[in-house]
Amino acid sequence: MWVASRRANFLSKRVTFKSLEKPNAVLAFLRDQGFSKAHIAKLVGAAPQILFYNPEKILLPKIEFFSSIWVSRSELTKNLSANHNLLRSSLKNKILPLYHCLKSMYGTDDRLTSPRIWRAVYFSKDPTKNLASNIAVLRELGVRESCIRLLMTRHPAAVMVNDNRFREVVYEVKNMGFDHLKSTFVLALYARFGMRNRLNWERCCEVYRSWGWSEDLVRNAYGKDPNCMLISEQKLSRMMDFLVNKMGLNSQTVARYPVILHLSLDKRIIPRGSVIHLLRLKGFIRWYTRLYSIFIPGEKYFLSKFVIPYEKQVPQLRDVYQGKMGIFDV
């Protein structure tokens, strides 16, 4: 039986084979379906139970169904190996009912073939019932179809949770003052669902409070950008440390621009922040409080605004931007 050596050692601790006949048949079947060795190792390593399935009766019907969604064989094998639970979910009881439900709601919208939607199927006891009921709640409230689709494509698991819990959170978010006609409403919904999100929420609140944010500041930041409550504690602490201690910003100023907090710290915040801080130290610019204009625009704009005009006076500026030199080395 072929399995990459590391996967083989791992599987041997989890699965006992009385005979290799069935596992070998499954592996041969997967190879015939176009799965690469890497795909098979990933799939079997995450879900070794698949090795005991009947290839023709259990696996083939699901692969044939998903091949109608992901026409490209490479896309099909990539998505199925990355989302192993799809091959473990019931085609009759979960996958097909959800597909028909989605199709009745949105027709042939290509966005609804997103692997994210199908990844959520396995973790919901009754995804079709919950989906229909939860979308009905959003429509009753007057949430725009474009916002519902945004939630469906980005965070489908949130729409498949228990319908009573979903309704509770919808009105909780509404009572917090979020405008149900804006996309931030559905993003705020997502931030309130799931144990992982709730834990992130609590940890983010702790970090913000440690930097002097009041409850009102936290609530206002969440209102502007709900994603600011989904950042890892480690990244958020590093982000605030750089912005406040390295750049010298007031933490309350940061609270006015929560959208910058989930940008890449190493690829965007530190390079741009270092350039701005150096230009300020050299006296070329006044202190910027409009953080949006520094961190949000594309690289071309930033270079033309803050790097190219000052390269003659500060030849090392581009090296600072590229991380080759620290600001105190200039």
Coordinates of C-alpha atoms in Angstrom, one line a residue:
M1 CA 0.0 0.0 0.0
W2 CA 1.3 3.4 -1.0
V3 CA 1.3 6.2 1.6
A4 CA 4.1 8.8 2.2
S5 CA 6.4 7.6 5.0
R6 CA 5.3 10.2 7.5
R7 CA 1.7 9.6 6.8
A8 CA 2.2 5.8 7.1
N9 CA 3.8 6.2 10.5
F10 CA 0.9 8.4 11.6
L11 CA -1.8 6.1 10.3
S12 CA -0.3 3.0 11.8
K13 CA -1.0 4.5 15.3
R14 CA -4.6 5.3 14.3
V15 CA -5.8 2.4 12.2
T16 CA -5.3 -1.4 12.3
F17 CA -5.6 -3.2 9.1
K18 CA -6.7 -6.9 9.2
S19 CA -6.2 -7.0 5.4
L20 CA -4.7 -4.6 2.9
E21 CA -7.1 -5.6 0.2
K22 CA -9.7 -2.9 0.8
P23 CA -7.3 -0.1 1.5
N24 CA -5.3 -1.0 -1.6
A25 CA -8.5 -0.9 -3.6
V26 CA -9.4 2.5 -2.3
L27 CA -5.9 3.9 -3.0
A28 CA -6.0 2.5 -6.6
F29 CA -9.5 4.0 -7.1
L30 CA -8.3 7.4 -6.0
R31 CA -5.3 7.3 -8.3
D32 CA -7.6 6.3 -11.2
Q33 CA -9.8 9.3 -10.4
G34 CA -6.8 11.6 -10.8
F35 CA -5.7 12.2 -7.2
S36 CA -2.0 12.8 -7.0
K37 CA 0.2 11.1 -4.4
A38 CA 0.2 14.3 -2.4
H39 CA -3.6 14.6 -2.5
I40 CA -4.0 11.0 -1.4
A41 CA -1.6 11.4 1.5
K42 CA -3.4 14.5 2.6
L43 CA -6.8 12.9 2.2
V44 CA -6.0 9.6 3.9
G45 CA -3.9 11.2 6.6
A46 CA -6.8 13.4 7.7
A47 CA -9.6 10.8 7.2
P48 CA -8.1 7.3 7.4
Q49 CA -11.7 5.9 7.6
I50 CA -12.0 6.5 3.9
L51 CA -9.7 3.4 3.4
F52 CA -12.6 1.2 4.5
Y53 CA -15.2 2.7 2.2
N54 CA -16.6 0.9 -0.8
P55 CA -15.1 2.9 -3.7
E56 CA -17.9 2.2 -6.2
K57 CA -20.9 2.6 -3.9
I58 CA -19.7 5.4 -1.5
L59 CA -16.9 7.4 -3.0
L60 CA -17.7 7.3 -6.8
P61 CA -21.2 8.9 -6.5
K62 CA -19.8 11.8 -4.5
I63 CA -16.9 12.3 -6.8
E64 CA -19.3 12.3 -9.8
F65 CA -21.6 14.8 -8.1
F66 CA -18.7 17.2 -7.3
S67 CA -17.3 16.8 -10.7
S68 CA -20.5 18.6 -12.0
I69 CA -19.6 21.5 -9.7
W70 CA -15.8 21.6 -10.1
V71 CA -15.5 20.6 -13.8
S72 CA -11.7 20.8 -13.8
R73 CA -10.3 17.5 -12.6
S74 CA -7.4 19.3 -10.9
E75 CA -9.8 21.6 -9.1
L76 CA -11.9 18.7 -8.1
T77 CA -9.1 16.6 -6.6
K78 CA -7.6 19.7 -4.9
N79 CA -10.9 20.7 -3.2
L80 CA -11.8 17.1 -2.1
S81 CA -8.4 16.4 -0.7
A82 CA -8.4 19.8 1.2
N83 CA -12.0 19.2 2.4
H84 CA -11.9 15.5 3.3
N85 CA -15.2 15.7 5.2
L86 CA -17.0 16.0 1.9
L87 CA -16.3 12.3 1.1
R88 CA -17.5 11.4 4.6
S89 CA -20.8 13.4 4.4
S90 CA -24.0 11.7 3.2
L91 CA -24.7 12.4 -0.4
K92 CA -28.4 11.6 0.0
N93 CA -29.1 13.3 3.4
K94 CA -26.7 16.3 3.3
I95 CA -25.0 17.1 0.1
L96 CA -27.8 16.8 -2.4
P97 CA -30.5 18.5 -0.3
L98 CA -28.2 21.4 0.3
Y99 CA -27.3 21.6 -3.4
H100 CA -31.0 21.8 -4.4
C101 CA -31.7 24.3 -1.7
L102 CA -28.9 26.6 -2.9
K103 CA -29.9 26.1 -6.5
S104 CA -33.5 27.1 -5.7
M105 CA -32.3 30.2 -4.0
Y106 CA -29.6 31.4 -6.3
G107 CA -29.9 29.5 -9.6
T108 CA -26.6 28.8 -11.2
D109 CA -24.6 31.5 -9.3
D110 CA -21.0 30.4 -9.7
R111 CA -20.1 31.9 -6.3
L112 CA -22.1 29.3 -4.6
T113 CA -19.8 26.5 -5.8
S114 CA -17.2 27.8 -3.3
P115 CA -15.4 25.0 -1.4
R116 CA -16.2 27.0 1.8
I117 CA -19.9 26.3 1.5
W118 CA -19.3 22.6 1.1
R119 CA -16.7 22.5 3.9
A120 CA -19.5 23.7 6.3
V121 CA -21.8 20.8 5.4
Y122 CA -20.2 18.1 7.6
F123 CA -20.3 20.2 10.8
S124 CA -24.0 21.0 10.6
K125 CA -26.6 18.5 11.8
D126 CA -29.2 19.8 9.4
P127 CA -27.6 22.3 7.0
T128 CA -30.5 22.5 4.5
K129 CA -33.2 23.2 7.2
N130 CA -30.9 25.7 9.0
L131 CA -29.9 27.5 5.8
A132 CA -33.4 28.0 4.6
S133 CA -34.6 29.1 8.0
N134 CA -31.7 31.5 8.6
I135 CA -31.8 33.1 5.2
A136 CA -35.5 33.7 5.8
V137 CA -34.7 35.5 9.0
L138 CA -32.3 37.8 7.2
R139 CA -34.8 38.5 4.4
E140 CA -37.6 39.2 6.9
L141 CA -35.3 41.8 8.5
G142 CA -34.6 43.4 5.2
V143 CA -31.0 42.4 4.7
R144 CA -29.9 43.0 1.1
E145 CA -29.5 39.9 -1.1
S146 CA -25.9 41.1 -1.9
C147 CA -25.1 41.0 1.8
I148 CA -26.7 37.6 2.2
R149 CA -24.6 36.3 -0.6
L150 CA -21.5 37.9 0.9
L151 CA -22.2 36.0 4.1
M152 CA -22.9 32.8 2.2
T153 CA -19.7 32.9 0.2
R154 CA -17.3 34.1 2.9
H155 CA -18.7 32.5 6.0
P156 CA -21.2 29.8 5.0
A157 CA -20.8 27.9 8.3
A158 CA -22.5 30.9 10.1
V159 CA -25.6 30.5 8.0
M160 CA -25.9 26.8 8.8
V161 CA -25.9 27.0 12.6
N162 CA -28.9 26.1 14.7
D163 CA -31.7 28.4 13.5
N164 CA -32.8 29.4 17.0
R165 CA -29.2 30.5 17.9
F166 CA -29.0 32.3 14.5
R167 CA -32.1 34.3 15.2
E168 CA -30.9 35.2 18.6
V169 CA -27.5 36.5 17.3
V170 CA -29.2 38.4 14.4
Y171 CA -31.2 40.5 16.8
E172 CA -28.3 40.8 19.3
V173 CA -26.2 42.4 16.5
K174 CA -29.2 44.6 15.4
N175 CA -29.6 45.9 18.9
M176 CA -25.9 46.8 19.0
G177 CA -26.7 49.4 16.3
F178 CA -25.5 47.7 13.2
D179 CA -27.3 48.8 10.0
H180 CA -28.8 45.7 8.4
L181 CA -28.6 47.4 5.0
K182 CA -24.8 47.4 5.1
S183 CA -22.3 44.6 4.7
T184 CA -20.9 45.2 8.1
F185 CA -24.1 43.7 9.5
V186 CA -23.4 40.2 8.2
L187 CA -19.7 40.5 9.0
A188 CA -20.7 41.3 12.6
L189 CA -22.9 38.2 12.6
Y190 CA -20.0 36.0 11.7
A191 CA -17.8 37.5 14.4
R192 CA -20.4 36.4 17.0
F193 CA -20.6 32.7 15.9
G194 CA -18.6 29.7 16.8
M195 CA -16.6 28.9 19.9
R196 CA -13.4 29.9 18.1
N197 CA -14.8 33.3 17.2
R198 CA -16.2 33.8 20.8
L199 CA -12.8 33.0 22.3
N200 CA -11.1 35.4 19.8
W201 CA -13.7 38.1 20.7
E202 CA -12.8 37.8 24.4
R203 CA -9.1 37.8 23.8
C204 CA -9.3 40.8 21.5
C205 CA -11.3 42.7 24.1
E206 CA -8.6 41.9 26.7
V207 CA -5.8 43.2 24.4
Y208 CA -7.7 46.3 23.5
R209 CA -8.4 47.1 27.1
S210 CA -4.7 46.6 28.0
W211 CA -3.9 49.3 25.5
G212 CA -6.3 51.7 27.1
W213 CA -9.4 51.3 25.0
S214 CA -12.7 51.9 26.8
E215 CA -15.7 49.6 26.2
D216 CA -17.2 52.4 23.9
L217 CA -14.0 52.4 21.8
V218 CA -14.1 48.6 21.4
R219 CA -17.7 48.7 20.5
N220 CA -17.1 51.6 18.0
A221 CA -14.2 49.8 16.4
Y222 CA -16.3 46.6 16.1
G223 CA -19.0 48.7 14.5
K224 CA -16.6 50.0 11.8
D225 CA -15.0 46.7 11.1
P226 CA -16.2 43.5 12.8
N227 CA -13.1 41.7 11.6
C228 CA -11.1 43.5 14.2
M229 CA -12.5 41.0 16.7
L230 CA -11.3 38.0 14.8
I231 CA -7.5 38.7 14.9
S232 CA -5.3 36.4 16.8
E233 CA -4.2 37.6 20.2
Q234 CA -0.5 37.3 19.2
K235 CA -0.8 39.3 16.0
L236 CA -3.0 42.0 17.7
S237 CA -0.5 42.5 20.5
R238 CA 2.4 42.8 18.0
M239 CA 0.4 45.2 15.9
M240 CA -0.5 47.5 18.8
D241 CA 3.1 47.4 20.1
F242 CA 4.5 48.5 16.7
L243 CA 1.9 51.2 16.1
V244 CA 2.0 52.7 19.6
N245 CA 5.5 52.0 20.9
K246 CA 7.5 52.0 17.6
M247 CA 5.6 54.6 15.6
G248 CA 4.4 56.7 18.6
L249 CA 0.7 56.6 17.8
N250 CA -1.9 57.2 20.4
S251 CA -3.8 53.9 20.9
Q252 CA -7.1 55.8 20.7
T253 CA -6.1 57.0 17.2
V254 CA -5.7 53.4 16.2
A255 CA -9.2 52.7 17.4
R256 CA -10.5 55.0 14.8
Y257 CA -9.0 52.9 12.0
P258 CA -9.7 49.2 13.0
V259 CA -9.5 48.1 9.3
I260 CA -5.7 48.4 9.4
L261 CA -5.4 45.9 12.2
H262 CA -6.0 42.8 10.1
L263 CA -3.5 43.9 7.4
S264 CA -0.2 42.1 7.2
L265 CA 2.1 43.3 9.9
D266 CA 5.3 42.3 8.3
K267 CA 4.4 43.0 4.7
R268 CA 2.5 46.3 5.0
I269 CA 2.3 47.8 8.5
I270 CA 6.0 47.7 9.5
P271 CA 7.5 48.7 6.0
R272 CA 5.1 51.6 5.6
G273 CA 5.1 52.6 9.3
S274 CA 8.9 52.7 9.3
V275 CA 9.0 55.0 6.3
I276 CA 6.5 57.4 7.8
H277 CA 8.3 57.4 11.1
L278 CA 11.7 58.0 9.5
L279 CA 10.3 60.9 7.4
R280 CA 8.8 62.4 10.5
L281 CA 12.1 62.1 12.4
K282 CA 14.0 63.8 9.6
G283 CA 11.4 66.6 9.5
F284 CA 10.1 66.0 6.0
I285 CA 6.5 65.4 7.1
R286 CA 4.3 66.3 10.0
W287 CA 2.8 63.5 12.0
Y288 CA 0.1 61.6 10.2
T289 CA -3.1 60.8 12.0
R290 CA -5.0 59.7 8.9
L291 CA -3.8 56.1 9.0
Y292 CA -6.1 55.0 6.3
S293 CA -4.2 57.0 3.7
I294 CA -0.9 55.4 4.8
F295 CA -1.8 51.8 5.1
I296 CA -4.8 51.1 2.8
P297 CA -3.9 52.4 -0.7
G298 CA -1.9 50.1 -3.1
E299 CA 1.9 50.0 -3.2
K300 CA 2.1 52.2 -6.3
Y301 CA 0.3 55.1 -4.5
F302 CA 2.4 54.7 -1.3
L303 CA 5.7 54.7 -3.2
S304 CA 4.7 57.8 -5.3
K305 CA 3.5 59.6 -2.2
F306 CA 6.0 58.8 0.5
V307 CA 9.1 57.1 -1.0
I308 CA 10.1 58.5 -4.4
P309 CA 9.7 62.2 -3.5
Y310 CA 12.2 61.9 -0.6
E311 CA 14.8 59.4 -2.0
K312 CA 17.3 62.1 -2.9
Q313 CA 17.2 63.6 0.6
V314 CA 17.1 60.1 2.3
P315 CA 18.9 57.6 -0.1
Q316 CA 18.3 54.8 2.4
L317 CA 14.5 55.2 2.4
R318 CA 13.8 52.4 0.0
D319 CA 16.0 50.1 1.9
V320 CA 14.0 50.9 5.1
Y321 CA 10.8 50.2 3.1
Q322 CA 12.2 46.9 1.9
G323 CA 13.3 45.9 5.4
K324 CA 17.0 45.9 4.5
M325 CA 17.8 48.6 7.1
G326 CA 16.2 49.8 10.3
I327 CA 15.2 53.4 10.8
F328 CA 17.9 54.0 13.4
D329 CA 20.6 52.7 11.0
V330 CA 20.0 55.7 8.7

